Tab-separated table of C-alpha atoms in Angstrom:
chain	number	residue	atom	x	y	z
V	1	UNK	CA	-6.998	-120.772	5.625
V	2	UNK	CA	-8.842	-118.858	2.980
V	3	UNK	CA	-11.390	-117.274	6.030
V	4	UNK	CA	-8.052	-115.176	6.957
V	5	UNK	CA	-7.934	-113.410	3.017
V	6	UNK	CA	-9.955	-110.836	2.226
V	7	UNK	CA	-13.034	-110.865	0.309
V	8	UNK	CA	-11.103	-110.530	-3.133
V	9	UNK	CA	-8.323	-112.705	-2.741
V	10	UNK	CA	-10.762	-115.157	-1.013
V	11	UNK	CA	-12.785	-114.956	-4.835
V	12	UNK	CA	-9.331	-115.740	-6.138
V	13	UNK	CA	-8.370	-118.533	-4.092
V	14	UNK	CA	-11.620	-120.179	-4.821
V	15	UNK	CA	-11.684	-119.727	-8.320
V	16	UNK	CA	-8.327	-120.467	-9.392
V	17	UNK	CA	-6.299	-121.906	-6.294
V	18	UNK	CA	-7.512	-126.243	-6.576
V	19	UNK	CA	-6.124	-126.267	-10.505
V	20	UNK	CA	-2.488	-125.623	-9.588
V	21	UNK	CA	-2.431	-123.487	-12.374
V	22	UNK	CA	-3.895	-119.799	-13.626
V	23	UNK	CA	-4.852	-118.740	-16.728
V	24	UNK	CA	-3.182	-115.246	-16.761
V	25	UNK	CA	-5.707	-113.891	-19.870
V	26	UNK	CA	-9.060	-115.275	-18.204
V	27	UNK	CA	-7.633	-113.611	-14.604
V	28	UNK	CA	-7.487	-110.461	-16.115
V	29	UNK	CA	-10.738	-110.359	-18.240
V	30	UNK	CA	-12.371	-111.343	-14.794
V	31	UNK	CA	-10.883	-108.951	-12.769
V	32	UNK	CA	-10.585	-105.463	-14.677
V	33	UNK	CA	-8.322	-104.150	-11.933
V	34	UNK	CA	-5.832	-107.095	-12.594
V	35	UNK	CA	-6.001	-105.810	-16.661
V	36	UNK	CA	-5.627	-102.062	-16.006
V	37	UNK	CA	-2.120	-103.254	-13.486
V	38	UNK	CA	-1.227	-105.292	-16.183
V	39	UNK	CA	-2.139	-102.664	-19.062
V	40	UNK	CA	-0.271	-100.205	-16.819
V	41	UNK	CA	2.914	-102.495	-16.287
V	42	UNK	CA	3.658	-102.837	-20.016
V	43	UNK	CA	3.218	-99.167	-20.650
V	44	UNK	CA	5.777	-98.463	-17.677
V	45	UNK	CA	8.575	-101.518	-17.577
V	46	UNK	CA	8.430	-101.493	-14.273
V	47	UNK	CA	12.215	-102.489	-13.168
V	48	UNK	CA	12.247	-105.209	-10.120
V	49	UNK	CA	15.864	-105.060	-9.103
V	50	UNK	CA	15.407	-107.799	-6.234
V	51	UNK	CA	14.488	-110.158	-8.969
V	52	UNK	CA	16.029	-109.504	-11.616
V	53	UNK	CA	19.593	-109.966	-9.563
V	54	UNK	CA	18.291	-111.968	-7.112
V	55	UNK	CA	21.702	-113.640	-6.991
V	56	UNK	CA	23.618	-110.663	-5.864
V	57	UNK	CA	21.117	-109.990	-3.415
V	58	UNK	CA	21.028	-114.064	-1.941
V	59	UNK	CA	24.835	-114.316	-1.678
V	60	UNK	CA	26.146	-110.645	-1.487
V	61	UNK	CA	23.019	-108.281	0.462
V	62	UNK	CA	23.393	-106.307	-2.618
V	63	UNK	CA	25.316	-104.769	-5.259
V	64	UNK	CA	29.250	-103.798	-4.112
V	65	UNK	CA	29.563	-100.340	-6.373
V	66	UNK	CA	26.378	-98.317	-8.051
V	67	UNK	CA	27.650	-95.362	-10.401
V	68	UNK	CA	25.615	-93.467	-12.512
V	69	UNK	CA	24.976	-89.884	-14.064
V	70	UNK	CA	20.841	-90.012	-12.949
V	71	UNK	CA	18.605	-87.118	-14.851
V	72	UNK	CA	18.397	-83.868	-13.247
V	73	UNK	CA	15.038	-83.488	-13.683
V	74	UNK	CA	12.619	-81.526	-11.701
V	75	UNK	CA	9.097	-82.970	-12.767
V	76	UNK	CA	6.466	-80.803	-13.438
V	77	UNK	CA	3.474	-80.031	-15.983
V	78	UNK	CA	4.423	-77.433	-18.983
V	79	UNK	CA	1.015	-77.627	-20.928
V	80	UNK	CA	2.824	-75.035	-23.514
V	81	UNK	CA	5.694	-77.524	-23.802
V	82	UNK	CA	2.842	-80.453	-24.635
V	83	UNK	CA	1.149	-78.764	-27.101
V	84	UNK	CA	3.843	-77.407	-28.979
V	85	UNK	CA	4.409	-80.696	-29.946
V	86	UNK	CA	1.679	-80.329	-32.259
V	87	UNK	CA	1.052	-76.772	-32.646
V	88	UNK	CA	4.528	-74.750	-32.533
V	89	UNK	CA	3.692	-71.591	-31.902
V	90	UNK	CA	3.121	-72.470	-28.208
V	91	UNK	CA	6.789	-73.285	-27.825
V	92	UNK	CA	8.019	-69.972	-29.718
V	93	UNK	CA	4.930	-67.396	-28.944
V	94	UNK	CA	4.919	-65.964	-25.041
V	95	UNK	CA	1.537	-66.291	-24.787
V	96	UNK	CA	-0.708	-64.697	-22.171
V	97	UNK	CA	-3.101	-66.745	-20.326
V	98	UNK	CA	-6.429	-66.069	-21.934
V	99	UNK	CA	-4.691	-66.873	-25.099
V	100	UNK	CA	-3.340	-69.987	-24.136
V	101	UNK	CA	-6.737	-70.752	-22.874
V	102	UNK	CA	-8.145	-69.555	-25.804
V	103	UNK	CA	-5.386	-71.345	-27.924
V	104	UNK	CA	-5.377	-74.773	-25.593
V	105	UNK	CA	-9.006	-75.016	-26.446
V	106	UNK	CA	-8.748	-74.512	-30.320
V	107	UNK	CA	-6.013	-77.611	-29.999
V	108	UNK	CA	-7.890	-79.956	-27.750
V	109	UNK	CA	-10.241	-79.993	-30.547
V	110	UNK	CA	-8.007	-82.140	-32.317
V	111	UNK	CA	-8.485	-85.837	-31.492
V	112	UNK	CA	-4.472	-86.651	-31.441
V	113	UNK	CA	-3.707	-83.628	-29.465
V	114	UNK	CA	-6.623	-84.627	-27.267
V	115	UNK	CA	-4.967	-87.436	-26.188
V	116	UNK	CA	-1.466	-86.293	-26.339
V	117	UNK	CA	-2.333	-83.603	-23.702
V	118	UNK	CA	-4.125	-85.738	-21.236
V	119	UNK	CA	-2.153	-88.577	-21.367
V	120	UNK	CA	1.119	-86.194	-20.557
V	121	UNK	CA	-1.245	-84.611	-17.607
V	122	UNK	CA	-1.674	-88.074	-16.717
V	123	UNK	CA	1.742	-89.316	-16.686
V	124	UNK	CA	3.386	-86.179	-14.802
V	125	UNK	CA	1.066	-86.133	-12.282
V	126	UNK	CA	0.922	-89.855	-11.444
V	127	UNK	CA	4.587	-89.595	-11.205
V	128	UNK	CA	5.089	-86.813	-8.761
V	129	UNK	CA	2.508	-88.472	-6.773
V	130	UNK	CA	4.440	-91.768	-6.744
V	131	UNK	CA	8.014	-89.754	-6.222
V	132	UNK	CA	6.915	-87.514	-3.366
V	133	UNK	CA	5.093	-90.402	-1.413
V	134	UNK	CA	6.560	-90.789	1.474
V	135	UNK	CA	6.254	-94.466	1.631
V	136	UNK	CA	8.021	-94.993	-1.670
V	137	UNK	CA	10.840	-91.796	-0.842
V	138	UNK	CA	10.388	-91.136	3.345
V	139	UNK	CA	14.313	-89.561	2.968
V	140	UNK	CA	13.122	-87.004	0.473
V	141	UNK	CA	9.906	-86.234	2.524
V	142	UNK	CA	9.490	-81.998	1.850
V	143	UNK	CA	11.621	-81.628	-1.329
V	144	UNK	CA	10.676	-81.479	-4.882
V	145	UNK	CA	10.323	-84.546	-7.137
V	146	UNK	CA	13.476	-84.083	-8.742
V	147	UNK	CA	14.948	-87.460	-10.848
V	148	UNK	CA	18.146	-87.071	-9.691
V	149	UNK	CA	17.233	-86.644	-5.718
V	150	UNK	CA	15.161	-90.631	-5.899
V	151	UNK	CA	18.774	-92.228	-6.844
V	152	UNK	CA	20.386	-91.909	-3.678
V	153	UNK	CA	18.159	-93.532	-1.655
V	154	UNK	CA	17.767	-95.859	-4.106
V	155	UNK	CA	21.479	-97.037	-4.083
V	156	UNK	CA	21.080	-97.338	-0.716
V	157	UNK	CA	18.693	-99.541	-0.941
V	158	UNK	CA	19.962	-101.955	-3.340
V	159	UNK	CA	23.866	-101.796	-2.306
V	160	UNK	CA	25.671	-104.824	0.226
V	161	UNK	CA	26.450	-103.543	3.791
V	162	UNK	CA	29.866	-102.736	2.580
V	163	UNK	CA	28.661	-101.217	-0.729
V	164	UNK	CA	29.973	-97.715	-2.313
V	165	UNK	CA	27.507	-95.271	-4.630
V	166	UNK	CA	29.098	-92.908	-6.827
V	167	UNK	CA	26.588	-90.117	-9.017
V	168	UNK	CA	27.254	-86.996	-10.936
V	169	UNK	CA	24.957	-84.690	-9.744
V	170	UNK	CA	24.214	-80.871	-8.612
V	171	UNK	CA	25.018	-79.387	-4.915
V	172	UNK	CA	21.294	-79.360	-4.194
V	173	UNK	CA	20.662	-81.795	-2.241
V	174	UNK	CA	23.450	-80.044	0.444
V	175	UNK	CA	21.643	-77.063	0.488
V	176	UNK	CA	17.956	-77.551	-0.381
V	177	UNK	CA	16.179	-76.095	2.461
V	178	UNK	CA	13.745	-79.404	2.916
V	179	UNK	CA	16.735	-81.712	2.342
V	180	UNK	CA	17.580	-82.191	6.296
V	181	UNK	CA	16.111	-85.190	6.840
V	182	UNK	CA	18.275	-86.379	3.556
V	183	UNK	CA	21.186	-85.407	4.612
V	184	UNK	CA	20.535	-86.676	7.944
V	185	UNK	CA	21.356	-90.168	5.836
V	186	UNK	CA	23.987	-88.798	3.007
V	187	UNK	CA	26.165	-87.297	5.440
V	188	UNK	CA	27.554	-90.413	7.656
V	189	UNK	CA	27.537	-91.996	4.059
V	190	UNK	CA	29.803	-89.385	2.226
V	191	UNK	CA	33.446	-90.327	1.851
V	192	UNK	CA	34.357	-88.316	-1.062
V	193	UNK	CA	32.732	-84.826	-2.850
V	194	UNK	CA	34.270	-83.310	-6.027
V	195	UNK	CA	32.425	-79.900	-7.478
V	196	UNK	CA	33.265	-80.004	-11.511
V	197	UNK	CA	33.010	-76.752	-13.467
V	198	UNK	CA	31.633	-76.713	-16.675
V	199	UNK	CA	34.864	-75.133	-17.942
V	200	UNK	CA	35.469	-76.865	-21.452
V	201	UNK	CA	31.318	-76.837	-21.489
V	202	UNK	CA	31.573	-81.042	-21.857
V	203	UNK	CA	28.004	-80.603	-20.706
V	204	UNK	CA	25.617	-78.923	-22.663
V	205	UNK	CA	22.844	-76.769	-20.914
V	206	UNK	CA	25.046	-76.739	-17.561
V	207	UNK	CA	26.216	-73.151	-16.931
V	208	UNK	CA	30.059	-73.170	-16.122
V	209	UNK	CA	30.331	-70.737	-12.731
């Protein structure tokens, strides 16, 4: 019954639900939070693994084996990193604050770098805020939005009752001092943990210790 929607799917349902068929273009143009979803979908590829497989989920519960060598990446805002993109000598001068301030405000004059800069701020932050919710990530509720952290519980997710994960990763997430409620889940999981060194440096920017 369309009493039971709410007000906005209720306009929906009585707009578009008796022709059997939407016009996707006219939905958005009418509804400018449908367009900025959609806007923000393309810029994003959002990744659906439940559809995209949704084969190996119908007949197997999920995947048998993930493996993968995730990004260690601890996400954060570097405004000196962003506009040395355009304006080097913030990535090779140690500036001081006023004169990044003094600097960052010379560069924001600059249409390009404008954009550039707030768009980065933009992206970063929306990110951690996505990454630390704890509806999205409960098992990494407390730790830092680090890449490599949001695979694990995302294997989890997507493998079969009987199914093994496999990452190369660092030790952090055994001792990270917020990680109890992780390990609270990798532990009765863990069947196998090798610690590589860097020896032959295969790796480049991972110290060998």
């Amino acid at each position: 019954d369309d009493y039971d929607l709410d007000p906005y799917a209720q306009e929906l349902s009585s707009r578009y639900g008796k022709y059997g068929a939407v016009n996707l273009d006219q939905l958005r143009a009418d509804f400018p939070r449908l367009q900025i979803a959609n806007e923000i979908a393309e810029q994003q590829h959002f990744f659906h693994w439940e559809l995209e497989f949704s084969d190996v989920f119908e007949e197997r519960g999920g995947f048998d084996l993930v493996v993968g060598n995730p990004p260690w990446i601890l996400l954060g805002w570097n405004e000196q990193a962003v506009l040395g993109d355009r304006q080097p000598l913030f990535a090779v001068k140690n500036f001081s604050a006023s004169q990044t301030i003094h600097h960052r405000a010379e560069e924001l004059g600059d249409r390009i770098t404008y954009e550039l800069y707030f768009n980065e701020y933009e992206s970063i932050t929306g990110q951690q805020s996505f990454l630390n919710a704890i509806q999205n990530y409960p098992d990494l509720l407390g730790m830092k939005a680090n890449l490599f952290k949001c695979f694990l519980p995302q294997a989890w997710m997507f493998g079969g009752k009987e199914g093994v994960s496999a990452f190369v990763h660092p030790d952090g997430v055994y001792d990270d001092p917020k990680g109890g409620l992780l390990r609270t889940k990798l532990y009765p999981k863990l069947r196998k943990h090798f610690h590589f060194l860097n020896e032959l440096k295969l790796f480049d920017g991972i110290d060998h210790d």
